[in-house]
Short mmCIF file of C-alpha atoms in Angstrom, two decimals:
data_model
loop_
_atom_site.label_atom_id
_atom_site.label_comp_id
_atom_site.label_asym_id
_atom_site.label_seq_id
_atom_site.Cartn_x
_atom_site.Cartn_y
_atom_site.Cartn_z
CA MET E 10 -18.01 1.99 38.00
CA ALA E 11 -14.71 0.09 37.58
CA ASP E 12 -15.76 -1.09 34.12
CA LYS E 13 -16.46 2.51 33.14
CA LEU E 14 -13.03 3.62 34.34
CA HIS E 15 -11.32 0.81 32.43
CA GLN E 16 -13.28 1.66 29.30
CA ASN E 17 -12.34 5.33 29.50
CA HIS E 18 -8.72 4.40 30.08
CA ARG E 19 -8.70 2.13 27.04
CA GLU E 20 -10.25 4.83 24.90
CA ARG E 21 -7.57 7.31 26.01
CA VAL E 22 -4.79 4.83 25.25
CA MET E 23 -6.23 4.07 21.81
CA GLU E 24 -6.58 7.76 21.04
CA LYS E 25 -2.96 8.28 22.06
CA PHE E 26 -1.93 5.53 19.63
CA ARG E 27 -4.03 6.98 16.80
CA ARG E 28 -2.49 10.41 17.24
CA PHE E 29 1.15 9.56 17.92
CA GLY E 30 1.76 5.91 17.02
CA LEU E 31 3.85 3.59 19.17
CA ASP E 32 6.89 5.90 19.35
CA VAL E 33 5.55 7.60 22.47
CA PHE E 34 4.68 4.32 24.21
CA SER E 35 6.94 2.53 26.68
CA ASP E 36 7.34 -1.23 26.27
CA HIS E 37 4.83 -2.09 28.97
CA GLU E 38 2.31 0.30 27.39
CA VAL E 39 2.76 -1.45 24.04
CA LEU E 40 1.94 -4.79 25.66
CA GLU E 41 -0.93 -3.25 27.61
CA LEU E 42 -2.43 -1.92 24.38
CA LEU E 43 -1.97 -5.20 22.54
CA LEU E 44 -3.64 -7.16 25.32
CA PHE E 45 -6.76 -4.97 25.04
CA PHE E 46 -7.70 -7.12 22.05
CA ALA E 47 -7.50 -10.41 23.94
CA ILE E 48 -8.58 -9.47 27.46
CA PRO E 49 -11.87 -7.52 27.62
CA ARG E 50 -12.91 -5.28 30.52
CA VAL E 51 -9.81 -5.95 32.63
CA ASP E 52 -6.88 -3.67 33.45
CA THR E 53 -4.05 -5.14 31.37
CA ASN E 54 -1.35 -2.85 32.74
CA PRO E 55 -0.30 -5.17 35.62
CA THR E 56 -0.19 -8.12 33.22
CA ALA E 57 2.06 -6.16 30.86
CA HIS E 58 4.43 -5.41 33.74
CA ARG E 59 4.46 -9.07 34.78
CA LEU E 60 5.38 -10.12 31.24
CA LEU E 61 8.35 -7.75 31.16
CA GLU E 62 9.47 -8.82 34.62
CA ARG E 63 9.30 -12.48 33.59
CA PHE E 64 11.05 -12.21 30.21
CA GLY E 65 13.11 -9.04 30.55
CA SER E 66 12.29 -7.19 27.31
CA LEU E 67 9.58 -6.62 24.73
CA HIS E 68 11.27 -8.73 22.06
CA ALA E 69 11.77 -11.57 24.56
CA VAL E 70 8.06 -11.51 25.39
CA LEU E 71 7.13 -11.78 21.72
CA GLU E 72 9.67 -14.58 21.16
CA ALA E 73 8.63 -16.60 24.21
CA PRO E 74 6.90 -19.99 23.70
CA VAL E 75 3.16 -20.11 24.31
CA GLU E 76 3.63 -22.48 27.24
CA GLN E 77 5.89 -20.02 29.05
CA LEU E 78 3.64 -17.07 28.29
CA CYS E 79 0.70 -18.90 29.86
CA GLU E 80 2.69 -19.28 33.08
CA VAL E 81 2.40 -15.52 33.63
CA GLN E 82 -0.57 -14.46 35.74
CA GLY E 83 -3.27 -12.93 33.53
CA ILE E 84 -2.12 -14.61 30.33
CA GLY E 85 -4.31 -17.35 28.89
CA PRO E 86 -4.20 -19.19 25.55
CA ARG E 87 -6.01 -16.36 23.74
CA SER E 88 -3.56 -13.71 24.95
CA ALA E 89 -0.56 -15.94 24.24
CA ASP E 90 -1.82 -16.60 20.71
CA LEU E 91 -2.21 -12.86 20.12
CA LEU E 92 1.36 -12.19 21.26
CA LYS E 93 2.71 -14.96 19.02
CA LEU E 94 0.62 -13.71 16.09
CA SER E 95 2.03 -10.21 16.58
CA PHE E 96 5.58 -11.55 16.47
CA ALA E 97 4.85 -13.67 13.40
CA LEU E 98 3.23 -10.68 11.68
CA CYS E 99 6.33 -8.53 12.29
CA ALA E 100 8.51 -11.21 10.70
CA ARG E 101 6.12 -11.58 7.77
CA TYR E 102 6.12 -7.81 7.24
CA GLN E 103 9.92 -7.67 7.13
CA GLN E 104 10.04 -10.59 4.67
CA ASP E 105 7.47 -8.93 2.43
CA VAL E 106 9.32 -5.61 2.41
CA ALA E 107 12.59 -7.37 1.57
CA LYS E 108 10.93 -9.31 -1.25
CA SER E 109 9.36 -6.14 -2.58
CA GLU E 110 12.71 -4.35 -2.58
CA ARG E 111 14.35 -7.24 -4.46
CA HIS E 112 11.71 -7.89 -7.07
CA SER E 113 9.67 -4.73 -7.46
CA ASP E 114 9.45 -3.24 -10.91
CA LYS E 115 10.83 0.30 -11.04
CA LEU E 116 9.22 2.11 -13.94
CA ASN E 117 11.85 4.82 -14.27
CA SER E 118 12.26 4.80 -18.05
CA TYR E 119 9.99 4.70 -21.11
CA GLU E 120 11.38 1.28 -22.01
CA LYS E 121 10.69 -0.25 -18.60
CA ILE E 122 7.15 1.12 -18.65
CA GLY E 123 6.44 -0.43 -22.02
CA GLU E 124 8.01 -3.74 -21.04
CA TYR E 125 6.00 -3.76 -17.81
CA PHE E 126 2.63 -3.19 -19.45
CA MET E 127 3.00 -5.11 -22.71
CA PRO E 128 2.58 -8.67 -21.30
CA GLN E 129 -0.52 -7.62 -19.39
CA PHE E 130 -2.45 -7.11 -22.63
CA ALA E 131 -1.57 -10.48 -24.14
CA GLY E 132 -4.71 -12.13 -25.52
CA GLU E 133 -6.96 -9.15 -24.82
CA GLN E 134 -9.73 -8.69 -27.39
CA ASP E 135 -11.16 -5.58 -25.73
CA GLU E 136 -9.50 -2.21 -25.32
CA VAL E 137 -8.42 -1.96 -21.68
CA LEU E 138 -6.92 0.87 -19.64
CA LEU E 139 -4.47 0.04 -16.83
CA ALA E 140 -2.91 2.37 -14.25
CA ALA E 141 0.21 1.68 -12.22
CA TYR E 142 0.65 3.85 -9.12
CA LEU E 143 4.32 4.59 -8.40
CA ASP E 144 6.32 5.76 -5.42
CA GLY E 145 9.05 8.38 -5.68
CA THR E 146 11.60 5.87 -7.02
CA GLY E 147 9.28 4.54 -9.73
CA ARG E 148 8.43 1.36 -7.84
CA VAL E 149 4.95 -0.02 -8.50
CA ILE E 150 2.74 0.26 -5.43
CA LYS E 151 -0.33 -1.12 -7.19
CA CYS E 152 -1.54 -1.73 -10.72
CA GLU E 153 -5.25 -1.91 -11.52
CA GLU E 154 -7.67 -1.99 -14.41
CA ILE E 155 -9.38 1.38 -14.74
CA ALA E 156 -11.78 0.72 -17.61
CA ARG E 157 -12.68 -1.79 -20.29
CA GLY E 158 -14.25 -0.75 -23.57
CA GLY E 159 -15.11 -2.32 -26.89
CA HIS E 160 -12.73 -3.07 -29.74
CA ALA E 161 -11.95 0.56 -30.53
CA HIS E 162 -12.30 2.81 -27.49
CA VAL E 163 -11.83 2.88 -23.72
CA PRO E 164 -12.52 5.99 -21.61
CA VAL E 165 -9.64 7.57 -19.66
CA ASP E 166 -11.27 8.31 -16.31
CA ALA E 167 -8.92 10.92 -14.88
CA TYR E 168 -10.90 11.20 -11.63
CA LYS E 169 -10.73 7.47 -10.96
CA ILE E 170 -7.01 7.35 -11.72
CA ALA E 171 -6.29 10.36 -9.50
CA SER E 172 -8.36 8.89 -6.68
CA GLY E 173 -6.51 5.59 -6.90
CA ALA E 174 -3.15 7.38 -6.79
CA LEU E 175 -4.11 9.41 -3.73
CA ILE E 176 -5.38 6.35 -1.89
CA CYS E 177 -2.03 4.62 -2.54
CA HIS E 178 -0.07 7.74 -1.51
CA ALA E 179 1.61 7.56 -4.91
CA ALA E 180 4.02 10.13 -6.31
CA GLY E 181 3.27 9.36 -9.91
CA VAL E 182 1.15 7.33 -12.31
CA ALA E 183 1.95 5.36 -15.46
CA VAL E 184 -1.02 4.36 -17.60
CA ALA E 185 -1.37 2.16 -20.64
CA HIS E 186 -4.07 0.98 -22.98
CA ASN E 187 -4.11 -1.38 -25.91
CA HIS E 188 -5.28 -1.23 -29.52
CA PRO E 189 -6.38 -4.85 -29.98
CA ASN E 190 -7.20 -4.52 -33.70
CA GLY E 191 -4.76 -1.85 -34.76
CA THR E 192 -1.27 -0.46 -34.33
CA ALA E 193 0.38 1.10 -31.31
CA THR E 194 0.26 4.55 -32.92
CA PRO E 195 -1.63 6.92 -30.59
CA SER E 196 -4.77 8.54 -31.94
CA GLU E 197 -5.66 12.21 -31.56
CA ALA E 198 -8.12 11.14 -28.87
CA ASP E 199 -5.28 9.37 -27.05
CA MET E 200 -3.14 12.51 -27.15
CA LEU E 201 -5.99 14.69 -25.89
CA ALA E 202 -6.85 12.26 -23.09
CA THR E 203 -3.19 12.23 -22.06
CA ARG E 204 -3.06 16.02 -21.79
CA ARG E 205 -6.25 16.09 -19.73
CA LEU E 206 -5.01 13.36 -17.40
CA GLU E 207 -1.67 15.12 -17.00
CA GLN E 208 -3.45 18.34 -16.03
CA THR E 209 -5.70 16.58 -13.52
CA LEU E 210 -2.78 14.80 -11.84
CA SER E 211 -0.57 17.88 -11.86
CA GLY E 212 -3.27 19.84 -10.04
CA LEU E 213 -3.01 17.29 -7.23
CA GLY E 214 0.78 17.30 -7.09
CA LEU E 215 1.06 14.00 -8.98
CA GLN E 216 3.16 13.23 -12.05
CA LEU E 217 1.96 11.44 -15.14
CA VAL E 218 5.09 9.41 -15.81
CA ASP E 219 3.84 8.02 -19.11
CA HIS E 220 0.88 6.90 -21.17
CA CYS E 221 1.81 3.85 -23.18
CA VAL E 222 -0.11 2.37 -26.12
CA VAL E 223 0.30 -1.36 -26.76
CA ALA E 224 -0.58 -3.34 -29.88
CA ARG E 225 0.62 -6.61 -31.42
CA GLY E 226 3.66 -7.00 -29.24
CA LYS E 227 4.80 -3.40 -29.64
CA TYR E 228 4.38 -0.26 -27.59
CA ILE E 229 4.68 3.48 -28.10
CA SER E 230 5.18 6.03 -25.33
CA ILE E 231 2.94 9.04 -25.76
CA CYS E 232 5.04 11.10 -23.37
CA ARG E 233 8.23 10.28 -25.29
CA LEU E 234 6.46 11.09 -28.55
CA ARG E 235 5.35 14.46 -27.20
CA ALA E 236 8.83 15.21 -25.85
CA GLY E 237 10.28 14.51 -29.29
CA GLN E 238 7.74 16.76 -30.98
CA MET E 239 8.54 19.57 -28.58
CA GLY E 240 12.24 19.12 -29.30
CA GLN E 241 11.61 19.37 -33.03
CA ARG E 242 9.63 22.58 -32.64
CA ARG E 243 12.49 24.19 -30.77
#
């Protein structure tokens, strides 16, 4: 009966976390939740309180040496390791975010988009389509190969690109493909594929930032080319 009550309690706590995140949790509830993953079938609430009483604060618990953590009733090596791993993971996360902010490519101009994609096609003998998913500032969240064709054609899979962008919670997409045996001049098929991709993304609230064609160390922006043509018609 006690096991059933503990299980139901854990399920309620986990559901609370899924719905609201940690913002609605007190410090002892955060520790209680974390200890679920190291201490099975035991009420971890008293242990969480003992940790805070011993060290004084949540950050002090996470910073405490393993030896001192194990002095607290209910904490063994497995629980202490989990607490230390959680602290190390927080530090690693902050380092990774800082590194990303310092070094991330921001594709916020036609030139930067071309310069970003051009090296990625070096040595390619096949025609390849790449998509870079961007946040609202133009920072690259993820870049992936969408398709690989022969020497003269690669399909522009708008559904796959849109799906990838939605999964990444992107605001926009920049795509590029190469002409391994030709020039960077876009073909009529390239222009048509660009319009179709733009329509697909627009219908989902996403922006096609550019479609870049790369060949022999040069690149041409289809979106810039189209913008220039529109300006001439006016």
